mmCIF file of N, CA and C in Angstrom:
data_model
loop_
_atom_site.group_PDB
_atom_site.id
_atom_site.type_symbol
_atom_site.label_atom_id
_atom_site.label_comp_id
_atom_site.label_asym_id
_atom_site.label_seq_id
_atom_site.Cartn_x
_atom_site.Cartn_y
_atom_site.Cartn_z
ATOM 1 N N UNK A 1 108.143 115.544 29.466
ATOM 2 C CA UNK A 1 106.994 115.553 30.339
ATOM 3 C C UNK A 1 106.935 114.224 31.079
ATOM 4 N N UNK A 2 106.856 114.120 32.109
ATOM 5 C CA UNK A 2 106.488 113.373 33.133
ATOM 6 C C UNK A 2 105.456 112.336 32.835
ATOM 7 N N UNK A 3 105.274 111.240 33.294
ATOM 8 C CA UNK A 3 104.655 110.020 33.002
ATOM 9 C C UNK A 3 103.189 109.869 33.973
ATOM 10 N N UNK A 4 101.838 110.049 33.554
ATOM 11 C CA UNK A 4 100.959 110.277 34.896
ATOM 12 C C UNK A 4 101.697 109.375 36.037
ATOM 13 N N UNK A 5 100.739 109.474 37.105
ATOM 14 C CA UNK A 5 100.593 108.590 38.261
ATOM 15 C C UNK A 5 99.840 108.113 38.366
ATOM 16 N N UNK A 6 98.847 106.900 38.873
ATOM 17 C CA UNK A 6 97.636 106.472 39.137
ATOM 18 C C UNK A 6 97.308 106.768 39.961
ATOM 19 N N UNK A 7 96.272 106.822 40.334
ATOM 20 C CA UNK A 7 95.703 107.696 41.725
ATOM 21 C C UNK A 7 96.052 106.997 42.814
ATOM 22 N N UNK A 8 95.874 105.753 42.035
ATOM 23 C CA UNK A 8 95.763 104.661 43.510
ATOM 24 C C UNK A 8 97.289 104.548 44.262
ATOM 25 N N UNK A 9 98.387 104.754 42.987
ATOM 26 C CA UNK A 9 100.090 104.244 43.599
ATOM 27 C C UNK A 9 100.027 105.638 44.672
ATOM 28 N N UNK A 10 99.151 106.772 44.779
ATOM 29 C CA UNK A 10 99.673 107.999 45.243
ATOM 30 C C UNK A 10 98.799 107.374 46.881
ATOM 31 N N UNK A 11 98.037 107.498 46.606
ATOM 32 C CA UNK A 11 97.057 107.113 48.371
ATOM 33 C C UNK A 11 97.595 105.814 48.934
ATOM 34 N N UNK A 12 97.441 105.892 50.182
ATOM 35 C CA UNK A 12 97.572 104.944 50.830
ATOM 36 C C UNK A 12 97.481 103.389 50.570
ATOM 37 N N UNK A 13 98.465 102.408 51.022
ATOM 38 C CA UNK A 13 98.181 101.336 50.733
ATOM 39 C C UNK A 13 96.843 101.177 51.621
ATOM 40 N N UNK A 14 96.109 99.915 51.221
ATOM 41 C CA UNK A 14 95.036 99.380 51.729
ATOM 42 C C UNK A 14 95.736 98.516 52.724
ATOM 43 N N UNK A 15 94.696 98.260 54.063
ATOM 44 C CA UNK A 15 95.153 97.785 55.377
ATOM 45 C C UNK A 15 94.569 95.850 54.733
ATOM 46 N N UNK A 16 95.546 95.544 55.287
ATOM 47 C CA UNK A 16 95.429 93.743 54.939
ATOM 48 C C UNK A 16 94.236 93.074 55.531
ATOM 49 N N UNK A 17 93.608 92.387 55.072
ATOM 50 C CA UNK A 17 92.022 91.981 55.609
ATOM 51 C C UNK A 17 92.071 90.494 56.335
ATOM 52 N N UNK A 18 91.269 90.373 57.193
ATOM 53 C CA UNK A 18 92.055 89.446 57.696
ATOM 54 C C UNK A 18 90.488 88.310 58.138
ATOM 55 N N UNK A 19 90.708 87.041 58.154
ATOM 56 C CA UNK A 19 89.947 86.191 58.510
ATOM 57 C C UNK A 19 88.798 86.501 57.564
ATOM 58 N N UNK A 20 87.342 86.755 58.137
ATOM 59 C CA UNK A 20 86.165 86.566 57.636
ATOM 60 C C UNK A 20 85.791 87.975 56.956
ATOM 61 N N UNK A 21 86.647 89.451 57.561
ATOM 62 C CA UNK A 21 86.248 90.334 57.001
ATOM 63 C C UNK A 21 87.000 90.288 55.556
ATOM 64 N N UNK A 22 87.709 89.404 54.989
ATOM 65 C CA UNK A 22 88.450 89.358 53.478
ATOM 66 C C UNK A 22 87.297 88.405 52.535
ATOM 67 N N UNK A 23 86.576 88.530 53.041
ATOM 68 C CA UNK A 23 85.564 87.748 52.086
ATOM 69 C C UNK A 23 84.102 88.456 52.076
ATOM 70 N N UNK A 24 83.442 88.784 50.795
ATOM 71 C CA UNK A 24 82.106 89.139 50.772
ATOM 72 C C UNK A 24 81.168 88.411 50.121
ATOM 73 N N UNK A 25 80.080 88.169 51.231
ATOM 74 C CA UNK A 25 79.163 86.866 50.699
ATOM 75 C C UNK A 25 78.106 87.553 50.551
ATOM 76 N N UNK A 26 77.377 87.511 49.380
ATOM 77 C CA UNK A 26 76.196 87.923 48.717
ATOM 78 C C UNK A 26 75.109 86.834 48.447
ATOM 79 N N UNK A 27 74.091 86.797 49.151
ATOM 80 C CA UNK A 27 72.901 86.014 49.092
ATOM 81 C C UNK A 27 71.723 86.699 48.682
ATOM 82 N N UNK A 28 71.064 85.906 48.103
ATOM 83 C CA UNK A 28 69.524 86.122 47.698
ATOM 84 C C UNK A 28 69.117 84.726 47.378
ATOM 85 N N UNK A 29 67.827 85.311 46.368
ATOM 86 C CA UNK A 29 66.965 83.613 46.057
ATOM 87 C C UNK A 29 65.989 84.566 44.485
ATOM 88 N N UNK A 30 66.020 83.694 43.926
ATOM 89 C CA UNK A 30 65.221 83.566 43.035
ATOM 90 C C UNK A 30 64.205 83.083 42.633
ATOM 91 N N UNK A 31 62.974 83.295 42.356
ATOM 92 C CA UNK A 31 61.721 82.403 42.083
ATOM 93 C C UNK A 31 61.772 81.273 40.696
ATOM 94 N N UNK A 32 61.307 80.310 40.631
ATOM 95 C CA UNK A 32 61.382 79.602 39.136
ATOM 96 C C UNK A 32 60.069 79.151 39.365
ATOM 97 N N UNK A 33 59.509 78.397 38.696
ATOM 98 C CA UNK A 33 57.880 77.277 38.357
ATOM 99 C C UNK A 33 58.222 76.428 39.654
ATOM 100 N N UNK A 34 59.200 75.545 39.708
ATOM 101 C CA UNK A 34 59.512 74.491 40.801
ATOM 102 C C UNK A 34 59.445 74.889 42.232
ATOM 103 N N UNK A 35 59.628 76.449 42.554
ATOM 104 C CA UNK A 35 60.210 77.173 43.835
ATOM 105 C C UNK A 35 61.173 78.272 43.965
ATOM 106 N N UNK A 36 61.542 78.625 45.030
ATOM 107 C CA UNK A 36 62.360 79.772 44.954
ATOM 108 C C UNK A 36 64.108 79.028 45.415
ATOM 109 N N UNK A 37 64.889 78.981 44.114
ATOM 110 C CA UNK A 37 65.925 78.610 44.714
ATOM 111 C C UNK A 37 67.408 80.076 45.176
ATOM 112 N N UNK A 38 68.173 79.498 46.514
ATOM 113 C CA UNK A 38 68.620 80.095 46.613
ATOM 114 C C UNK A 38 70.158 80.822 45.632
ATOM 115 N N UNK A 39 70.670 82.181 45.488
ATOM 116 C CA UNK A 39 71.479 82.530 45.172
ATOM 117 C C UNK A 39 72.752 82.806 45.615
ATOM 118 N N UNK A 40 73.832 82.337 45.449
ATOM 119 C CA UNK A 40 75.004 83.077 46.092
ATOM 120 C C UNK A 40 76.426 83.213 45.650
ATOM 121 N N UNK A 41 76.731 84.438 46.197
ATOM 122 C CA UNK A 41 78.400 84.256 45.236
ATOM 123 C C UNK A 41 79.265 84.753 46.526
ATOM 124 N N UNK A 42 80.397 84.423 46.518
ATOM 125 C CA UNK A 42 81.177 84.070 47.787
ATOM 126 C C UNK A 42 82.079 84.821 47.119
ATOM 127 N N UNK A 43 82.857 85.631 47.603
ATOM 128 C CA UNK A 43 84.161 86.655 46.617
ATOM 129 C C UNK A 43 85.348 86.665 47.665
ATOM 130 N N UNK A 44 86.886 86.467 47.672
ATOM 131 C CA UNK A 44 87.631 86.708 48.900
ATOM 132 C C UNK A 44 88.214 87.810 48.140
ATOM 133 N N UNK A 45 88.083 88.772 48.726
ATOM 134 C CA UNK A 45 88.687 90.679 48.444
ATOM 135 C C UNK A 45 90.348 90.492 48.205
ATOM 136 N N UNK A 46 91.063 89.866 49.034
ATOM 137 C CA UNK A 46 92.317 90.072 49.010
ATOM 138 C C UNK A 46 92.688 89.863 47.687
ATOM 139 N N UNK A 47 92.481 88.902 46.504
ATOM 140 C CA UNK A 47 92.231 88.227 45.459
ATOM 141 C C UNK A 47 92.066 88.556 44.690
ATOM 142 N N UNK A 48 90.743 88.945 44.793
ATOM 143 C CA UNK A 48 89.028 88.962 43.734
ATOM 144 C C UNK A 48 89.145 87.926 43.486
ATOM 145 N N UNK A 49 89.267 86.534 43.997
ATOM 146 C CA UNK A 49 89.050 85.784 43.578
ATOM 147 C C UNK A 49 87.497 85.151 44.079
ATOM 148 N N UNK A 50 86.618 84.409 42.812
ATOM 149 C CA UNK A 50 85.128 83.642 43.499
ATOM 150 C C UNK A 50 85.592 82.262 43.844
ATOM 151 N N UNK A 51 85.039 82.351 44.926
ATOM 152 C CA UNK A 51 84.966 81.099 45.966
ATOM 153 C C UNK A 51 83.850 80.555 45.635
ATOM 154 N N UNK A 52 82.786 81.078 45.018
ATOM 155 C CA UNK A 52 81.786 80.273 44.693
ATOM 156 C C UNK A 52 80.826 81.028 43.933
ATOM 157 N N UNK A 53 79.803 81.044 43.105
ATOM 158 C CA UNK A 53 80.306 79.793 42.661
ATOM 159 C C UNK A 53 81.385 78.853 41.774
ATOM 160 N N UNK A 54 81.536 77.727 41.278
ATOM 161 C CA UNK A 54 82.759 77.197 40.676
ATOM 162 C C UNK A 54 82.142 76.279 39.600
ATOM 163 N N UNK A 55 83.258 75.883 38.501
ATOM 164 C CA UNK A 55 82.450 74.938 37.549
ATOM 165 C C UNK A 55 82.616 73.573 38.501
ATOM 166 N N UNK A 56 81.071 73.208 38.077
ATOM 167 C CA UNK A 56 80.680 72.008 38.808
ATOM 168 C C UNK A 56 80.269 72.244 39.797
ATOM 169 N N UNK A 57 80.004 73.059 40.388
ATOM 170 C CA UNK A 57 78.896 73.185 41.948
ATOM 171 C C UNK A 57 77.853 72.197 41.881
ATOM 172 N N UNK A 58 77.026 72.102 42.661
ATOM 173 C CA UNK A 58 75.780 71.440 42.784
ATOM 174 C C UNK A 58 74.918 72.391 42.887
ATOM 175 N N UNK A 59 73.638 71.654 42.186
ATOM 176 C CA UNK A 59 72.598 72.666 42.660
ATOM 177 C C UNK A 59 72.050 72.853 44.145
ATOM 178 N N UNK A 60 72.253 74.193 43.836
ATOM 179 C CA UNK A 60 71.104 74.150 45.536
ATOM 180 C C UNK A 60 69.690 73.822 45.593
ATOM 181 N N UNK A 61 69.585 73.546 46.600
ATOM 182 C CA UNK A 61 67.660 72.678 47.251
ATOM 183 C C UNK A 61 66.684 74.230 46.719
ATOM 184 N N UNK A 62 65.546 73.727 46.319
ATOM 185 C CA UNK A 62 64.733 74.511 46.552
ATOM 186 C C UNK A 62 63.755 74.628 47.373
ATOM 187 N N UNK A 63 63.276 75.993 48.055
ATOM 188 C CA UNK A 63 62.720 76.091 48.977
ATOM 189 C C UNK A 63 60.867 76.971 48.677
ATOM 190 N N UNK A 64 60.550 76.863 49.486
ATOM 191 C CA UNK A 64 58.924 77.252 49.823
ATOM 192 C C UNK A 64 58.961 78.832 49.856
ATOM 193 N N UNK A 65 59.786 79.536 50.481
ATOM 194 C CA UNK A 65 60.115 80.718 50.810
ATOM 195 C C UNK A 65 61.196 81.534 50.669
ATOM 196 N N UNK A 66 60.898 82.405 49.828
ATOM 197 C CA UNK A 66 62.606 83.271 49.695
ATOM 198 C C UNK A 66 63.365 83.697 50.868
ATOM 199 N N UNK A 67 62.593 84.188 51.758
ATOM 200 C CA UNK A 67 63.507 83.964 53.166
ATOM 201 C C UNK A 67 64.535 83.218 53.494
ATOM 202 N N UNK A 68 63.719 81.722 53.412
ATOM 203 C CA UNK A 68 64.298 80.703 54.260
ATOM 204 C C UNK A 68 65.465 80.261 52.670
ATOM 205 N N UNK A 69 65.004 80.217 51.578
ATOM 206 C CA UNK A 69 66.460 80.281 50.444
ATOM 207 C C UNK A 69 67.511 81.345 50.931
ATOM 208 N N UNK A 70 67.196 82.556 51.402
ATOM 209 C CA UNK A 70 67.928 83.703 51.185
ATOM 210 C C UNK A 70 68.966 82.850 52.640
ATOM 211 N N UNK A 71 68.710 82.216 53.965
ATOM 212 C CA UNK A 71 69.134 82.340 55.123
ATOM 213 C C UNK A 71 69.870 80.866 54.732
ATOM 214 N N UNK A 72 69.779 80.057 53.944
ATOM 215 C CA UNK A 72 70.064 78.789 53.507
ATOM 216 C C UNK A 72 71.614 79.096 52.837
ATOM 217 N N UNK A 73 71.236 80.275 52.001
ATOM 218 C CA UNK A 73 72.156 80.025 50.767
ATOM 219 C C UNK A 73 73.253 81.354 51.680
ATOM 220 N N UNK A 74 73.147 82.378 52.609
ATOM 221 C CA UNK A 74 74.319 82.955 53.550
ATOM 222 C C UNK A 74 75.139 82.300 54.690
ATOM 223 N N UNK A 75 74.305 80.860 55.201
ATOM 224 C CA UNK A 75 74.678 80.047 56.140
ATOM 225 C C UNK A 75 75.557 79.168 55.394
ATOM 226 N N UNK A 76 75.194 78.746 53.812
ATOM 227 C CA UNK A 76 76.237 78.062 53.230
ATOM 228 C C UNK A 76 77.582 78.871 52.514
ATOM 229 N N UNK A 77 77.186 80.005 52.273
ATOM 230 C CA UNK A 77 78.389 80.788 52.336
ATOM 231 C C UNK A 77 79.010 81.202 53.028
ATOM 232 N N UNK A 78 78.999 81.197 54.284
ATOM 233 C CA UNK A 78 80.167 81.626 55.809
ATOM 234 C C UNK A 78 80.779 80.427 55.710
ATOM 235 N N UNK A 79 79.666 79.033 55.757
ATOM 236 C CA UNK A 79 80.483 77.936 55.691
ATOM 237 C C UNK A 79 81.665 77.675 54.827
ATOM 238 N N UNK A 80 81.375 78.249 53.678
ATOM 239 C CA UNK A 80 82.904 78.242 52.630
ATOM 240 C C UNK A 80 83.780 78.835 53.131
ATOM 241 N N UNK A 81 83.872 80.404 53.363
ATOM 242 C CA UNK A 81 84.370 80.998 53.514
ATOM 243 C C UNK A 81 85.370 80.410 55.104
ATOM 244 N N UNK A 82 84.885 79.574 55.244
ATOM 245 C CA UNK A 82 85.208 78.815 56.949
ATOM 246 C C UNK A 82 86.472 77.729 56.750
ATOM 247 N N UNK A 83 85.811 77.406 55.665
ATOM 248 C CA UNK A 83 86.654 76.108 54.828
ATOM 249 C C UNK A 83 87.947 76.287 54.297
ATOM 250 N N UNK A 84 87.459 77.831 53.423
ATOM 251 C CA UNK A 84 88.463 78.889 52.636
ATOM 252 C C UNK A 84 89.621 79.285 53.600
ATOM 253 N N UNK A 85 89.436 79.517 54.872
ATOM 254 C CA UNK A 85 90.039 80.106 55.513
ATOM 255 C C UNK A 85 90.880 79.199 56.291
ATOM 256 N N UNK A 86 90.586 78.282 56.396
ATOM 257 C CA UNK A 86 90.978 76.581 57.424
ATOM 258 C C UNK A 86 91.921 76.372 56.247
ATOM 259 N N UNK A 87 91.573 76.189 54.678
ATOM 260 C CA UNK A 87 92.205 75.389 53.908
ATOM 261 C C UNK A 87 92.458 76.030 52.443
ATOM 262 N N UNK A 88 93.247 77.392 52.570
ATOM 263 C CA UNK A 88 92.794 78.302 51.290
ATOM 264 C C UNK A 88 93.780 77.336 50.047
ATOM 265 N N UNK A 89 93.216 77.647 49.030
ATOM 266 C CA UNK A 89 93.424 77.289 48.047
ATOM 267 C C UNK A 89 94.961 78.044 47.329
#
């Protein structure tokens, strides 16, 4: 008897991702006693590898408004992903 196949070796390869669409940046913010600080995890698809966060990050600022955390902490993740892409690891 024959050895399965995986589904995946049978379908199509996946098309190569390229620049900014190979990376998915996920933002939010969280509330604590001090403020709402922002959340984020930076992922490059081609990989799975996290771009962020990493041991030893810094903390992020906290802010007044989850909004303005949520728009803080996606503006600093394109920026990686900018960096990532200029200077991949």
């Amino acid at each position: 008897m024959a050895s399965p196949v995986s589904r995946r070796s049978q379908s199509a390869p996946l098309p190569a991702l390229t620049g900014r669409a190979n990376y998915q940046v996920t933002a939010s913010s969280r509330r604590t006693s001090s403020g709402t600080v922002p959340t984020l995890k930076v992922l490059r698809l081609s990989d799975e590898r996290v771009i962020y966060p990493f041991q030893g990050h810094a903390d992020m600022p906290f802010f007044a408004e989850a909004g303005a955390a949520q728009s803080y902490a996606e503006a600093y993740g394109w920026q990686l992903v900018d960096g990532d892409i200029a200077v991949p690891e």
